[in-house]
PDB file of C-alpha atoms in Angstrom:
ATOM      1  CA  MET A 170      79.730  13.000 -68.048  1.00  0.00           C
ATOM      2  CA  SER A 171      79.743   9.665 -69.723  1.00  0.00           C
ATOM      3  CA  SER A 172      82.947   7.896 -70.653  1.00  0.00           C
ATOM      4  CA  ILE A 173      83.663   4.815 -72.696  1.00  0.00           C
ATOM      5  CA  LEU A 174      87.018   4.434 -70.814  1.00  0.00           C
ATOM      6  CA  THR A 175      85.903   4.761 -67.213  1.00  0.00           C
ATOM      7  CA  ASN A 176      82.642   3.213 -66.043  1.00  0.00           C
ATOM      8  CA  ASN A 177      82.277   4.359 -62.468  1.00  0.00           C
ATOM      9  CA  SER A 178      78.892   2.601 -61.973  1.00  0.00           C
ATOM     10  CA  ALA A 179      80.435  -0.762 -63.142  1.00  0.00           C
ATOM     11  CA  MET A 180      83.300  -0.316 -60.651  1.00  0.00           C
ATOM     12  CA  VAL A 181      80.963   0.342 -57.796  1.00  0.00           C
ATOM     13  CA  ALA A 182      78.774  -2.580 -58.732  1.00  0.00           C
ATOM     14  CA  LEU A 183      81.800  -4.832 -59.119  1.00  0.00           C
ATOM     15  CA  GLN A 184      83.262  -3.855 -55.730  1.00  0.00           C
ATOM     16  CA  THR A 185      79.904  -4.439 -54.109  1.00  0.00           C
ATOM     17  CA  LEU A 186      79.514  -7.795 -55.773  1.00  0.00           C
ATOM     18  CA  LYS A 187      83.019  -8.869 -54.625  1.00  0.00           C
ATOM     19  CA  SER A 188      82.193  -7.862 -51.052  1.00  0.00           C
ATOM     20  CA  ILE A 189      78.924  -9.893 -51.204  1.00  0.00           C
ATOM     21  CA  ASN A 190      80.709 -12.949 -52.732  1.00  0.00           C
ATOM     22  CA  SER A 191      83.363 -12.753 -49.938  1.00  0.00           C
ATOM     23  CA  SER A 192      80.638 -12.663 -47.129  1.00  0.00           C
ATOM     24  CA  LEU A 193      78.838 -15.440 -48.848  1.00  0.00           C
ATOM     25  CA  ALA A 194      81.957 -17.696 -49.116  1.00  0.00           C
ATOM     26  CA  LYS A 195      82.604 -17.008 -45.306  1.00  0.00           C
ATOM     27  CA  THR A 196      79.007 -17.876 -44.460  1.00  0.00           C
ATOM     28  CA  GLN A 197      79.196 -21.005 -46.530  1.00  0.00           C
ATOM     29  CA  ASP A 198      82.409 -22.028 -44.663  1.00  0.00           C
ATOM     30  CA  GLU A 199      80.669 -21.442 -41.307  1.00  0.00           C
ATOM     31  CA  ILE A 200      77.866 -23.705 -42.418  1.00  0.00           C
ATOM     32  CA  SER A 201      80.104 -26.465 -43.684  1.00  0.00           C
ATOM     33  CA  THR A 202      82.578 -26.427 -40.800  1.00  0.00           C
ATOM     34  CA  GLY A 203      80.192 -25.419 -38.019  1.00  0.00           C
ATOM     35  CA  LYS A 204      82.672 -22.851 -36.857  1.00  0.00           C
ATOM     36  CA  LYS A 205      82.855 -19.076 -37.164  1.00  0.00           C
ATOM     37  CA  VAL A 206      86.535 -19.112 -36.169  1.00  0.00           C
ATOM     38  CA  ALA A 207      88.037 -22.151 -37.796  1.00  0.00           C
ATOM     39  CA  THR A 208      91.635 -21.004 -38.109  1.00  0.00           C
ATOM     40  CA  ALA A 209      93.888 -18.405 -36.644  1.00  0.00           C
ATOM     41  CA  GLN A 210      93.427 -16.226 -39.641  1.00  0.00           C
ATOM     42  CA  ASP A 211      89.666 -15.840 -38.863  1.00  0.00           C
ATOM     43  CA  ASN A 212      90.379 -14.252 -35.399  1.00  0.00           C
ATOM     44  CA  ALA A 213      93.792 -14.849 -33.910  1.00  0.00           C
ATOM     45  CA  ALA A 214      92.834 -13.835 -30.365  1.00  0.00           C
ATOM     46  CA  VAL A 215      89.662 -15.853 -30.121  1.00  0.00           C
ATOM     47  CA  TRP A 216      91.338 -18.909 -31.802  1.00  0.00           C
ATOM     48  CA  SER A 217      94.257 -18.783 -29.359  1.00  0.00           C
ATOM     49  CA  ILE A 218      91.992 -18.644 -26.309  1.00  0.00           C
ATOM     50  CA  SER A 219      89.812 -21.492 -27.634  1.00  0.00           C
ATOM     51  CA  LYS A 220      92.834 -23.783 -28.299  1.00  0.00           C
ATOM     52  CA  VAL A 221      93.995 -23.229 -24.714  1.00  0.00           C
ATOM     53  CA  MET A 222      90.511 -24.162 -23.437  1.00  0.00           C
ATOM     54  CA  GLU A 223      90.364 -27.227 -25.727  1.00  0.00           C
ATOM     55  CA  SER A 224      93.747 -28.322 -24.401  1.00  0.00           C
ATOM     56  CA  ASP A 225      92.663 -27.972 -20.771  1.00  0.00           C
ATOM     57  CA  GLN A 226      89.463 -29.808 -21.563  1.00  0.00           C
ATOM     58  CA  SER A 227      91.288 -32.698 -23.011  1.00  0.00           C
ATOM     59  CA  ALA A 228      93.688 -32.758 -20.081  1.00  0.00           C
ATOM     60  CA  PHE A 229      90.880 -32.848 -17.580  1.00  0.00           C
ATOM     61  CA  LYS A 230      89.177 -35.747 -19.416  1.00  0.00           C
ATOM     62  CA  THR A 231      92.467 -37.665 -18.906  1.00  0.00           C
ATOM     63  CA  ILE A 232      92.636 -36.608 -15.316  1.00  0.00           C
ATOM     64  CA  GLN A 233      89.064 -37.807 -14.867  1.00  0.00           C
ATOM     65  CA  SER A 234      90.081 -41.293 -16.165  1.00  0.00           C
ATOM     66  CA  ASN A 235      92.999 -41.395 -13.777  1.00  0.00           C
ATOM     67  CA  LEU A 236      90.795 -40.402 -10.839  1.00  0.00           C
ATOM     68  CA  ASN A 237      88.313 -43.104 -11.772  1.00  0.00           C
ATOM     69  CA  LEU A 238      91.168 -45.589 -11.684  1.00  0.00           C
ATOM     70  CA  ALA A 239      92.444 -44.231  -8.327  1.00  0.00           C
ATOM     71  CA  GLU A 240      88.867 -44.535  -6.996  1.00  0.00           C
ATOM     72  CA  ALA A 241      88.918 -48.278  -8.020  1.00  0.00           C
ATOM     73  CA  VAL A 242      92.240 -48.722  -6.210  1.00  0.00           C
ATOM     74  CA  VAL A 243      90.929 -47.189  -3.052  1.00  0.00           C
ATOM     75  CA  ALA A 244      87.656 -49.105  -3.357  1.00  0.00           C
ATOM     76  CA  GLY A 245      89.642 -52.375  -3.647  1.00  0.00           C
ATOM     77  CA  GLY A 246      91.481 -51.504  -0.420  1.00  0.00           C
ATOM     78  CA  ARG A 247      88.372 -50.472   1.360  1.00  0.00           C
ATOM     79  CA  ALA A 248      86.575 -53.666   0.414  1.00  0.00           C
ATOM     80  CA  GLY A 249      89.420 -55.729   1.794  1.00  0.00           C
ATOM     81  CA  ALA A 250      89.510 -53.717   4.991  1.00  0.00           C
ATOM     82  CA  GLU A 251      85.736 -54.060   5.513  1.00  0.00           C
ATOM     83  CA  LYS A 252      86.038 -57.866   5.007  1.00  0.00           C
ATOM     84  CA  ILE A 253      88.923 -57.959   7.504  1.00  0.00           C
ATOM     85  CA  GLN A 254      86.921 -56.085  10.011  1.00  0.00           C
ATOM     86  CA  THR A 255      84.080 -58.729   9.658  1.00  0.00           C
ATOM     87  CA  ILE A 256      86.567 -61.639  10.108  1.00  0.00           C
ATOM     88  CA  LEU A 257      88.055 -59.943  13.188  1.00  0.00           C
ATOM     89  CA  ASN A 258      84.620 -59.659  14.659  1.00  0.00           C
ATOM     90  CA  ASP A 259      84.093 -63.353  14.089  1.00  0.00           C
ATOM     91  CA  MET A 260      87.453 -63.988  15.700  1.00  0.00           C
ATOM     92  CA  LYS A 261      86.364 -61.919  18.705  1.00  0.00           C
ATOM     93  CA  LYS A 262      83.180 -63.958  19.085  1.00  0.00           C
ATOM     94  CA  LEU A 263      85.177 -67.190  19.063  1.00  0.00           C
ATOM     95  CA  ALA A 264      87.509 -65.851  21.735  1.00  0.00           C
ATOM     96  CA  ILE A 265      84.567 -64.740  23.802  1.00  0.00           C
ATOM     97  CA  GLY A 266      83.121 -68.160  23.432  1.00  0.00           C
ATOM     98  CA  ALA A 267      86.290 -69.674  24.845  1.00  0.00           C
ATOM     99  CA  GLY A 268      85.880 -67.669  28.117  1.00  0.00           C
ATOM    100  CA  SER A 269      84.441 -70.764  29.728  1.00  0.00           C
ATOM    101  CA  ASP A 270      86.478 -73.624  31.067  1.00  0.00           C
ATOM    102  CA  ALA A 271      83.976 -75.983  29.502  1.00  0.00           C
ATOM    103  CA  ASN A 272      85.087 -75.113  25.893  1.00  0.00           C
ATOM    104  CA  ASP A 273      87.351 -76.952  23.449  1.00  0.00           C
ATOM    105  CA  PHE A 274      90.184 -74.438  23.475  1.00  0.00           C
ATOM    106  CA  THR A 275      92.262 -76.217  20.889  1.00  0.00           C
ATOM    107  CA  THR A 276      89.496 -76.083  18.329  1.00  0.00           C
ATOM    108  CA  VAL A 277      88.674 -72.438  19.125  1.00  0.00           C
ATOM    109  CA  ASN A 278      92.330 -71.494  18.722  1.00  0.00           C
ATOM    110  CA  ASP A 279      92.670 -73.418  15.518  1.00  0.00           C
ATOM    111  CA  GLN A 280      89.709 -71.467  14.077  1.00  0.00           C
ATOM    112  CA  ILE A 281      91.207 -68.202  15.105  1.00  0.00           C
ATOM    113  CA  VAL A 282      94.588 -69.155  13.579  1.00  0.00           C
ATOM    114  CA  ALA A 283      92.711 -70.068  10.282  1.00  0.00           C
ATOM    115  CA  LYS A 284      90.899 -66.774  10.187  1.00  0.00           C
ATOM    116  CA  LYS A 285      94.112 -64.850  10.747  1.00  0.00           C
ATOM    117  CA  ALA A 286      95.584 -66.721   7.743  1.00  0.00           C
ATOM    118  CA  GLN A 287      92.489 -65.686   5.746  1.00  0.00           C
ATOM    119  CA  ILE A 288      93.155 -62.001   6.794  1.00  0.00           C
ATOM    120  CA  GLU A 289      96.774 -62.341   5.508  1.00  0.00           C
ATOM    121  CA  ALA A 290      95.378 -63.716   2.094  1.00  0.00           C
ATOM    122  CA  ILE A 291      92.907 -60.774   1.841  1.00  0.00           C
ATOM    123  CA  VAL A 292      95.655 -58.224   2.697  1.00  0.00           C
ATOM    124  CA  ASN A 293      97.862 -59.691  -0.067  1.00  0.00           C
ATOM    125  CA  GLY A 294      95.003 -59.870  -2.628  1.00  0.00           C
ATOM    126  CA  SER A 295      93.420 -56.374  -2.124  1.00  0.00           C
ATOM    127  CA  GLN A 296      95.246 -54.815  -5.043  1.00  0.00           C
ATOM    128  CA  ILE A 297      94.235 -53.027  -8.190  1.00  0.00           C
ATOM    129  CA  ASN A 298      96.709 -52.839 -10.999  1.00  0.00           C
ATOM    130  CA  GLY A 299      99.491 -53.683  -8.509  1.00  0.00           C
ATOM    131  CA  VAL A 300      98.597 -51.021  -5.961  1.00  0.00           C
ATOM    132  CA  ASN A 301      97.698 -52.359  -2.448  1.00  0.00           C
ATOM    133  CA  LEU A 302      96.730 -49.852   0.153  1.00  0.00           C
ATOM    134  CA  LEU A 303      96.557 -52.591   2.905  1.00  0.00           C
ATOM    135  CA  LYS A 304     100.238 -53.339   2.654  1.00  0.00           C
ATOM    136  CA  THR A 305     103.176 -51.394   4.210  1.00  0.00           C
ATOM    137  CA  ASN A 306     104.232 -50.362   0.683  1.00  0.00           C
ATOM    138  CA  PRO A 307     101.373 -49.867  -1.751  1.00  0.00           C
ATOM    139  CA  LEU A 308     103.953 -49.515  -4.405  1.00  0.00           C
ATOM    140  CA  PRO A 309     107.628 -50.595  -4.144  1.00  0.00           C
ATOM    141  CA  GLY A 310     109.451 -48.131  -1.843  1.00  0.00           C
ATOM    142  CA  GLN A 311     106.380 -45.990  -1.211  1.00  0.00           C
ATOM    143  CA  THR A 312     104.126 -45.701   1.858  1.00  0.00           C
ATOM    144  CA  ASP A 313     101.337 -43.923   0.049  1.00  0.00           C
ATOM    145  CA  PHE A 314      99.518 -43.587  -3.413  1.00  0.00           C
ATOM    146  CA  SER A 315      99.035 -40.316  -5.217  1.00  0.00           C
ATOM    147  CA  VAL A 316      96.921 -39.303  -8.142  1.00  0.00           C
ATOM    148  CA  LEU A 317      96.898 -36.081 -10.165  1.00  0.00           C
ATOM    149  CA  ALA A 318      93.637 -34.323  -9.367  1.00  0.00           C
ATOM    150  CA  SER A 319      93.784 -31.036 -11.194  1.00  0.00           C
ATOM    151  CA  LEU A 320      95.984 -28.672 -13.334  1.00  0.00           C
ATOM    152  CA  ASP A 321      95.288 -25.102 -12.124  1.00  0.00           C
ATOM    153  CA  ARG A 322      96.120 -22.545 -14.793  1.00  0.00           C
ATOM    154  CA  GLU A 323      97.366 -19.131 -13.698  1.00  0.00           C
ATOM    155  CA  SER A 324      95.570 -16.177 -15.357  1.00  0.00           C
ATOM    156  CA  GLY A 325      97.543 -14.515 -18.052  1.00  0.00           C
ATOM    157  CA  THR A 326     100.351 -17.118 -18.161  1.00  0.00           C
ATOM    158  CA  VAL A 327     101.105 -20.510 -19.701  1.00  0.00           C
ATOM    159  CA  ALA A 328     101.923 -21.895 -16.280  1.00  0.00           C
ATOM    160  CA  THR A 329      99.888 -24.538 -14.588  1.00  0.00           C
ATOM    161  CA  THR A 330     100.097 -25.895 -11.024  1.00  0.00           C
ATOM    162  CA  ALA A 331      99.584 -29.578 -10.414  1.00  0.00           C
ATOM    163  CA  SER A 332      97.309 -30.581  -7.529  1.00  0.00           C
ATOM    164  CA  SER A 333      97.339 -34.216  -6.328  1.00  0.00           C
ATOM    165  CA  ILE A 334      95.365 -36.435  -3.845  1.00  0.00           C
ATOM    166  CA  THR A 335      97.547 -38.656  -1.739  1.00  0.00           C
ATOM    167  CA  VAL A 336      96.187 -41.686   0.149  1.00  0.00           C
ATOM    168  CA  ALA A 337      98.411 -43.249   2.881  1.00  0.00           C
ATOM    169  CA  SER A 338      98.582 -46.918   3.360  1.00  0.00           C
ATOM    170  CA  VAL A 339      96.615 -48.276   6.311  1.00  0.00           C
ATOM    171  CA  ASP A 340      99.393 -50.864   6.766  1.00  0.00           C
ATOM    172  CA  PHE A 341      97.338 -53.842   7.797  1.00  0.00           C
ATOM    173  CA  GLU A 342     100.340 -55.985   6.809  1.00  0.00           C
ATOM    174  CA  ALA A 343     102.333 -54.693   9.780  1.00  0.00           C
ATOM    175  CA  ASP A 344      99.546 -53.741  12.258  1.00  0.00           C
ATOM    176  CA  ILE A 345      97.228 -56.704  11.756  1.00  0.00           C
ATOM    177  CA  VAL A 346      98.936 -59.560   9.917  1.00  0.00           C
ATOM    178  CA  GLY A 347     102.165 -58.887  11.872  1.00  0.00           C
ATOM    179  CA  ALA A 348     100.376 -58.747  15.182  1.00  0.00           C
ATOM    180  CA  THR A 349     100.579 -61.598  17.695  1.00  0.00           C
ATOM    181  CA  ILE A 350      97.392 -63.086  19.077  1.00  0.00           C
ATOM    182  CA  THR A 351      97.889 -65.161  22.359  1.00  0.00           C
ATOM    183  CA  THR A 352      97.284 -68.847  21.876  1.00  0.00           C
ATOM    184  CA  ILE A 353      94.050 -69.849  23.557  1.00  0.00           C
ATOM    185  CA  ALA A 354      94.742 -72.664  25.972  1.00  0.00           C
ATOM    186  CA  ASP A 355      92.254 -71.775  28.774  1.00  0.00           C
ATOM    187  CA  SER A 356      89.728 -69.088  29.748  1.00  0.00           C
ATOM    188  CA  ASP A 357      92.452 -66.702  31.005  1.00  0.00           C
ATOM    189  CA  THR A 358      94.356 -66.799  27.692  1.00  0.00           C
ATOM    190  CA  ALA A 359      91.018 -66.386  25.960  1.00  0.00           C
ATOM    191  CA  ILE A 360      90.478 -63.206  27.836  1.00  0.00           C
ATOM    192  CA  THR A 361      93.823 -61.911  26.822  1.00  0.00           C
ATOM    193  CA  ALA A 362      93.212 -62.803  23.177  1.00  0.00           C
ATOM    194  CA  ILE A 363      89.851 -60.944  23.360  1.00  0.00           C
ATOM    195  CA  GLY A 364      91.768 -57.755  24.235  1.00  0.00           C
ATOM    196  CA  GLU A 365      94.313 -58.302  21.468  1.00  0.00           C
ATOM    197  CA  ILE A 366      91.630 -58.990  18.834  1.00  0.00           C
ATOM    198  CA  GLU A 367      89.655 -55.925  20.064  1.00  0.00           C
ATOM    199  CA  ALA A 368      92.718 -53.701  19.383  1.00  0.00           C
ATOM    200  CA  LEU A 369      93.077 -55.227  15.833  1.00  0.00           C
ATOM    201  CA  LEU A 370      89.343 -54.714  15.278  1.00  0.00           C
ATOM    202  CA  ASP A 371      89.750 -50.996  16.122  1.00  0.00           C
ATOM    203  CA  ILE A 372      92.639 -50.763  13.626  1.00  0.00           C
ATOM    204  CA  ALA A 373      90.610 -52.401  10.890  1.00  0.00           C
ATOM    205  CA  THR A 374      87.624 -50.164  11.541  1.00  0.00           C
ATOM    206  CA  LYS A 375      89.629 -46.977  11.419  1.00  0.00           C
ATOM    207  CA  GLY A 376      91.571 -48.073   8.360  1.00  0.00           C
ATOM    208  CA  ALA A 377      88.290 -48.886   6.392  1.00  0.00           C
ATOM    209  CA  ALA A 378      86.893 -45.502   7.469  1.00  0.00           C
ATOM    210  CA  GLU A 379      90.080 -43.773   6.319  1.00  0.00           C
ATOM    211  CA  LEU A 380      89.862 -45.517   2.927  1.00  0.00           C
ATOM    212  CA  GLY A 381      86.277 -44.687   2.650  1.00  0.00           C
ATOM    213  CA  THR A 382      86.893 -41.002   3.267  1.00  0.00           C
ATOM    214  CA  ALA A 383      89.661 -41.017   0.651  1.00  0.00           C
ATOM    215  CA  GLY A 384      87.491 -42.849  -1.861  1.00  0.00           C
ATOM    216  CA  LYS A 385      84.719 -40.254  -1.350  1.00  0.00           C
ATOM    217  CA  ARG A 386      87.203 -37.396  -1.942  1.00  0.00           C
ATOM    218  CA  ILE A 387      88.472 -38.894  -5.119  1.00  0.00           C
ATOM    219  CA  ASN A 388      84.932 -39.553  -6.383  1.00  0.00           C
ATOM    220  CA  ASP A 389      83.924 -36.016  -5.658  1.00  0.00           C
ATOM    221  CA  GLN A 390      87.041 -34.624  -7.423  1.00  0.00           C
ATOM    222  CA  ALA A 391      86.315 -36.921 -10.463  1.00  0.00           C
ATOM    223  CA  SER A 392      82.747 -35.524 -10.621  1.00  0.00           C
ATOM    224  CA  PHE A 393      84.084 -31.930 -10.413  1.00  0.00           C
ATOM    225  CA  VAL A 394      86.691 -32.467 -13.099  1.00  0.00           C
ATOM    226  CA  SER A 395      84.030 -33.972 -15.350  1.00  0.00           C
ATOM    227  CA  GLN A 396      81.850 -31.027 -14.933  1.00  0.00           C
ATOM    228  CA  LEU A 397      84.795 -28.561 -15.391  1.00  0.00           C
ATOM    229  CA  ALA A 398      85.722 -30.400 -18.726  1.00  0.00           C
ATOM    230  CA  ASP A 399      82.194 -30.009 -19.944  1.00  0.00           C
ATOM    231  CA  SER A 400      82.258 -26.357 -19.043  1.00  0.00           C
ATOM    232  CA  LEU A 401      85.467 -25.756 -20.945  1.00  0.00           C
ATOM    233  CA  ALA A 402      83.969 -27.508 -23.952  1.00  0.00           C
ATOM    234  CA  VAL A 403      80.881 -25.275 -23.770  1.00  0.00           C
ATOM    235  CA  GLY A 404      83.111 -22.189 -23.306  1.00  0.00           C
ATOM    236  CA  ALA A 405      85.365 -22.982 -26.262  1.00  0.00           C
ATOM    237  CA  GLY A 406      82.289 -23.698 -28.360  1.00  0.00           C
ATOM    238  CA  ALA A 407      80.748 -20.335 -27.421  1.00  0.00           C
ATOM    239  CA  LEU A 408      83.878 -18.660 -28.786  1.00  0.00           C
ATOM    240  CA  VAL A 409      84.308 -20.443 -32.131  1.00  0.00           C
ATOM    241  CA  ASP A 410      81.108 -22.346 -33.020  1.00  0.00           C
ATOM    242  CA  ALA A 411      78.880 -20.764 -35.610  1.00  0.00           C
ATOM    243  CA  ASP A 412      75.267 -19.758 -34.850  1.00  0.00           C
ATOM    244  CA  MET A 413      73.663 -22.051 -37.467  1.00  0.00           C
ATOM    245  CA  GLU A 414      70.280 -20.316 -37.377  1.00  0.00           C
ATOM    246  CA  GLU A 415      71.885 -16.935 -37.965  1.00  0.00           C
ATOM    247  CA  ALA A 416      74.189 -18.328 -40.645  1.00  0.00           C
ATOM    248  CA  SER A 417      71.218 -19.849 -42.384  1.00  0.00           C
ATOM    249  CA  ALA A 418      69.322 -16.525 -42.507  1.00  0.00           C
ATOM    250  CA  ARG A 419      72.437 -14.660 -43.531  1.00  0.00           C
ATOM    251  CA  LEU A 420      73.026 -17.167 -46.377  1.00  0.00           C
ATOM    252  CA  GLN A 421      69.643 -16.489 -47.672  1.00  0.00           C
ATOM    253  CA  ALA A 422      70.061 -12.697 -47.603  1.00  0.00           C
ATOM    254  CA  LEU A 423      73.479 -12.911 -49.198  1.00  0.00           C
ATOM    255  CA  GLN A 424      72.257 -15.058 -51.990  1.00  0.00           C
ATOM    256  CA  THR A 425      69.611 -12.578 -52.719  1.00  0.00           C
ATOM    257  CA  GLN A 426      72.188  -9.662 -52.596  1.00  0.00           C
ATOM    258  CA  GLN A 427      74.421 -11.669 -54.881  1.00  0.00           C
ATOM    259  CA  GLN A 428      71.623 -11.900 -57.526  1.00  0.00           C
ATOM    260  CA  LEU A 429      70.861  -8.229 -57.243  1.00  0.00           C
ATOM    261  CA  GLY A 430      74.559  -7.337 -57.433  1.00  0.00           C
ATOM    262  CA  VAL A 431      74.940  -9.345 -60.655  1.00  0.00           C
ATOM    263  CA  GLN A 432      71.992  -7.497 -62.192  1.00  0.00           C
ATOM    264  CA  ALA A 433      73.350  -4.175 -61.059  1.00  0.00           C
ATOM    265  CA  LEU A 434      76.757  -4.981 -62.661  1.00  0.00           C
ATOM    266  CA  SER A 435      74.958  -6.088 -65.839  1.00  0.00           C
ATOM    267  CA  ILE A 436      73.069  -2.806 -66.041  1.00  0.00           C
ATOM    268  CA  ALA A 437      76.251  -0.798 -65.289  1.00  0.00           C
ATOM    269  CA  ASN A 438      78.146  -2.666 -68.075  1.00  0.00           C
ATOM    270  CA  GLN A 439      75.368  -1.831 -70.615  1.00  0.00           C
ATOM    271  CA  ALA A 440      75.462   1.887 -69.853  1.00  0.00           C
ATOM    272  CA  PRO A 441      78.370   2.701 -72.365  1.00  0.00           C
ATOM    273  CA  GLN A 442      76.250   1.232 -75.159  1.00  0.00           C
ATOM    274  CA  THR A 443      73.755   4.067 -74.756  1.00  0.00           C
ATOM    275  CA  ILE A 444      76.466   6.435 -75.999  1.00  0.00           C
ATOM    276  CA  LEU A 445      76.129   4.883 -79.439  1.00  0.00           C
ATOM    277  CA  SER A 446      72.699   6.525 -79.732  1.00  0.00           C
ATOM    278  CA  LEU A 447      74.486   9.910 -79.777  1.00  0.00           C
ATOM    279  CA  PHE A 448      76.139   9.092 -83.045  1.00  0.00           C
ATOM    280  CA  ARG A 449      73.121   7.974 -84.987  1.00  0.00           C
TER     281      ARG A 449
END
């Protein structure tokens, strides 16, 4: 039955064209924004997960920067400790050289005193941004130095657990600068000084090794955090980024469907005119 009041074909063609236009608009949005889920309206669950991942990725980038700074702090202390170890070794050689009664003990002792003053200057200067791991208190009132190393998110909750790396002071200020070395006045006092310097040399060697170990740990954590941040960025992208190759192919197909839909609607709209032929 034909009707001039109800055009079923035109209604079907119009609904089809609307659906095509909607899909075309969404595809064009994907191409222009690069995202298949740009807002919570597109897919609330996926959008929510991606935002949490993006937040974590941003946090880990900041943590990486903090770890890099912490590594520099530890490296500054380690460099000072290694230099002090070298100076103590020189002091030991001077004391050993004074183990003969034929030496100028006063000159040797003056050299050792000067090198100990140099060690004190190195201890005081081995700081980065005010943090000095060679002193008794790396920071006012603290005996160690901490840096945030990770934020561990618990599955299914919004809670995160902070994980830190703590580096204890090697305290060269008290153990080396504050130590007493016997004044060398003869070969006997030189032998005593050798033992005292040897003990300080052991402290310096162990301290430098401890700072080296801490620095390596911080460096490894910084590398891991960097990789984790990249993985989170990739994961979030996989959830919300548009497949541009697929979107391009879909755009071409939808444009073709749109043209056909317009033609179908045009044909359907012309159908009632054929009823006029019945009245001629």
